[in-house]
mmCIF file of C-alpha atoms in Angstrom:
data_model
loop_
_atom_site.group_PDB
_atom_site.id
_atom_site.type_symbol
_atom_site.label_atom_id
_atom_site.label_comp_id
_atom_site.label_asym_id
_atom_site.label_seq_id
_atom_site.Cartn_x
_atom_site.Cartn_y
_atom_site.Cartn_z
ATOM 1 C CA UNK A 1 0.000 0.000 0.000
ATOM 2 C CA UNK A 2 1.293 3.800 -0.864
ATOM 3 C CA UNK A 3 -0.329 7.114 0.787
ATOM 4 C CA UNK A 4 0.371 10.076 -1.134
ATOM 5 C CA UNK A 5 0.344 13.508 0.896
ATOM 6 C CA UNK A 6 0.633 16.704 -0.762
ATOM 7 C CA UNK A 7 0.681 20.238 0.048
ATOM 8 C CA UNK A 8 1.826 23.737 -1.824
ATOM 9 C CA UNK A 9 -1.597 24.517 -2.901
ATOM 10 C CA UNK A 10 -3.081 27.989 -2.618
ATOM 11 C CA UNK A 11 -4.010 31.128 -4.606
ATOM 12 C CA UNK A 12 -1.547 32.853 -6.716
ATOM 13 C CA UNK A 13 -2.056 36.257 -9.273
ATOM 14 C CA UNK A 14 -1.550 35.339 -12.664
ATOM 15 C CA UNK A 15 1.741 35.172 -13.994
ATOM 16 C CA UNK A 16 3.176 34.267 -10.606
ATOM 17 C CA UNK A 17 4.588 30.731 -9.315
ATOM 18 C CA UNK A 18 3.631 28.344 -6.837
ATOM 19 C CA UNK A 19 5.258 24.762 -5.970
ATOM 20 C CA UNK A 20 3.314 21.848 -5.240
ATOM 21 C CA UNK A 21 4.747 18.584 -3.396
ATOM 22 C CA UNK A 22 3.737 15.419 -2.744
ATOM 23 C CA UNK A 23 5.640 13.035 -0.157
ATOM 24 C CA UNK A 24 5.065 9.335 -0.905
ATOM 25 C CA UNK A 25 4.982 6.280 2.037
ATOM 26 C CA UNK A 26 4.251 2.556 2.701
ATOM 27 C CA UNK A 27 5.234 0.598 -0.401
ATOM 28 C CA UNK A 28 7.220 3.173 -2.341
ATOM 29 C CA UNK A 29 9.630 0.325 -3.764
ATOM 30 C CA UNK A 30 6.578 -0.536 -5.683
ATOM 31 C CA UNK A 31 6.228 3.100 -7.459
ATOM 32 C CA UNK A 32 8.090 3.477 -10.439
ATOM 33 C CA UNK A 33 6.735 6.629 -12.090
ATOM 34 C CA UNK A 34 4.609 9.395 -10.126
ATOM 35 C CA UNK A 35 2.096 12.370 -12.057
ATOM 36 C CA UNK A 36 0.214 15.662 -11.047
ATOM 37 C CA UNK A 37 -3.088 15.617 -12.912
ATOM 38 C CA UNK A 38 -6.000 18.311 -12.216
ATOM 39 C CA UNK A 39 -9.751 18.642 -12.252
ATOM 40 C CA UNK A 40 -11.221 22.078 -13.402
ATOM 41 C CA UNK A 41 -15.162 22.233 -12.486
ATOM 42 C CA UNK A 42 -17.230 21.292 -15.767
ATOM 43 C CA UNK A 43 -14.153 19.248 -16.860
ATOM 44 C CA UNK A 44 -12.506 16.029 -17.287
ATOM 45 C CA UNK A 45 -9.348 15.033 -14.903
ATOM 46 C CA UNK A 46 -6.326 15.181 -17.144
ATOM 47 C CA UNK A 47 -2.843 14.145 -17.097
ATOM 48 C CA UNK A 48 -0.854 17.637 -17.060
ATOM 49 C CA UNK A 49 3.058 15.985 -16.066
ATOM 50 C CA UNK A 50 4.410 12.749 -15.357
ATOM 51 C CA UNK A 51 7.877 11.712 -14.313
ATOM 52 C CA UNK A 52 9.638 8.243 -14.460
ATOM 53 C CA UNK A 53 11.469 6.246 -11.945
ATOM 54 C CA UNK A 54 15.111 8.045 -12.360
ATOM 55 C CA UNK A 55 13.879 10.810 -13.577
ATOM 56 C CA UNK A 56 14.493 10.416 -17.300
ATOM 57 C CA UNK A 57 11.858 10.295 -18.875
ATOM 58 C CA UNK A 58 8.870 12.996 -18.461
ATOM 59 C CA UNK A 59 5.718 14.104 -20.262
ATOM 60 C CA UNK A 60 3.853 16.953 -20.090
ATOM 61 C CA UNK A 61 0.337 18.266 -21.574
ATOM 62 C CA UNK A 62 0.669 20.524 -24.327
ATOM 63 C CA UNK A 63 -0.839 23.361 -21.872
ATOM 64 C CA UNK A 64 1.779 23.534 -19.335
ATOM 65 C CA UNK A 65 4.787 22.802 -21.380
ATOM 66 C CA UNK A 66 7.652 25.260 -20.725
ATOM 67 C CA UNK A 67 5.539 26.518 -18.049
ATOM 68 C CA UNK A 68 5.467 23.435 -15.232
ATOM 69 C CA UNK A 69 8.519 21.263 -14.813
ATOM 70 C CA UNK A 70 7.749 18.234 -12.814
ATOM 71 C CA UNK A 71 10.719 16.541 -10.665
ATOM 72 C CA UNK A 72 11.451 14.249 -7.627
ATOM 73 C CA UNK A 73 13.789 13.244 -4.820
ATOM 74 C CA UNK A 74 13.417 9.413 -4.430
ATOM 75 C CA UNK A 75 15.803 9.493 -1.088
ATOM 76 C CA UNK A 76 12.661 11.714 0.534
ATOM 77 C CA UNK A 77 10.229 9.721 -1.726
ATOM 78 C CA UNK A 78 8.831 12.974 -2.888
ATOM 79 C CA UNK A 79 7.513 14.598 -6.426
ATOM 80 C CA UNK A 80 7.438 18.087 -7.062
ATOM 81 C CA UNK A 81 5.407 20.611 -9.997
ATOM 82 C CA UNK A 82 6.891 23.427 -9.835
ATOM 83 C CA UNK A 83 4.350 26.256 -11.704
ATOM 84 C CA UNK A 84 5.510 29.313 -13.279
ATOM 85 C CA UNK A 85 3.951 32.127 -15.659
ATOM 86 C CA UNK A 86 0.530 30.786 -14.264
ATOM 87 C CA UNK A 87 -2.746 31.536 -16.110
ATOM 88 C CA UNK A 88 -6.172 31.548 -14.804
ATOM 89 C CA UNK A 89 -6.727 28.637 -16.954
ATOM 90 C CA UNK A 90 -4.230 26.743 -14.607
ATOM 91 C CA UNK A 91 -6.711 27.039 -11.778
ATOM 92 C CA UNK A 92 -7.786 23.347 -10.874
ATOM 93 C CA UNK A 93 -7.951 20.853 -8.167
ATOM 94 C CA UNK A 94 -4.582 19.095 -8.285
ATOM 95 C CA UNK A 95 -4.125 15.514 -7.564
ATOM 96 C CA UNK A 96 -0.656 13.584 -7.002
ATOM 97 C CA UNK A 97 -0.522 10.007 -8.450
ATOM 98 C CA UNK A 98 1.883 6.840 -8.361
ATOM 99 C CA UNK A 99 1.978 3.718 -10.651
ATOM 100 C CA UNK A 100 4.017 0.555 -10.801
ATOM 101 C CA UNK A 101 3.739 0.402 -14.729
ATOM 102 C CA UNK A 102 7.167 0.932 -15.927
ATOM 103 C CA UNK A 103 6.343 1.517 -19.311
ATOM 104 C CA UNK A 104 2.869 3.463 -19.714
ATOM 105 C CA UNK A 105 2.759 6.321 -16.993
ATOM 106 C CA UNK A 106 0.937 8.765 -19.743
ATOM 107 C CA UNK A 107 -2.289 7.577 -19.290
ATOM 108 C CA UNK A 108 -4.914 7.865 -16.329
ATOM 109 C CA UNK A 109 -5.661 4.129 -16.408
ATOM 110 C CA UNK A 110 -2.044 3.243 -14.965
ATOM 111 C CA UNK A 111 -2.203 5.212 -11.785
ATOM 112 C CA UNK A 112 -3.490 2.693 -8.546
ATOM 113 C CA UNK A 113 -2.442 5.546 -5.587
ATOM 114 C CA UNK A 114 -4.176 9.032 -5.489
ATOM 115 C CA UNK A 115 -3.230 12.180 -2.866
ATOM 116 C CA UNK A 116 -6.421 13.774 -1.503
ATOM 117 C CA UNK A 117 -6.218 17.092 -3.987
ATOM 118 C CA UNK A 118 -4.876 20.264 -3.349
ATOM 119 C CA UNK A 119 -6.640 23.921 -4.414
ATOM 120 C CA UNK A 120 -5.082 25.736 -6.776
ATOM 121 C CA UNK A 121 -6.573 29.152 -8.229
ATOM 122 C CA UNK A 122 -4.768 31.805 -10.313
ATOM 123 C CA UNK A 123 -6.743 35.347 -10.460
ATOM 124 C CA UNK A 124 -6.728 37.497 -13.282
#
């Protein structure tokens, strides 16, 4: 089992920067890549950054890249998204994920472990 705890959320002007983490416990031998995904109201919950084991391999949504950069520190078993030049467009629920799938960590469907969501909301 894996428990995901984030925090960074909060509200942020546009064009300014926030940093989310998300700390990762039980099981993490069993995690091999880890994503940020968010949840706008009226809207699907999509995939905006994803980050493999080592850290070389990454995808991002064509909204957020050169914007968001996603990274992690396995010895503190923790992801970040760090957020810059944010638009109000950016403002979402944001969820932390983890998957064991090696191979396919683009895609919703691979993700077993979900953080509890964190607020964020960029004003105009």
């Amino acid at each position: 089992q894996v428990q995901l705890v984030e925090s960074g959320g909060g509200l942020v002007q546009a064009g300014g920067s926030l940093r989310l983490s998300c700390a990762a416990s039980g099981r993490t031998c069993s995690i091999y890549a880890m994503g940020w995904f968010r949840q706008a109201p009226g809207k699907e919950r999509e995939l905006v950054a994803a980050i493999s084991r080592r850290g070389g391999s990454t995808y991002y949504a064509d909204s957020v890249k050169g914007r968001f950069t996603i990274s992690r520190d396995n010895a503190k078993s923790t992801v970040y998204l760090e957020m810059n030049s944010l638009k109000p467009e950016d403002t979402a629920v944001y969820y932390c994920a983890a998957t064991g799938n090696p191979y396919w960590f683009a895609t919703r469907k691979a993700y077993d472990y979900w953080g509890q969501g964190t607020q964020v909301t960029v004003s105009s």
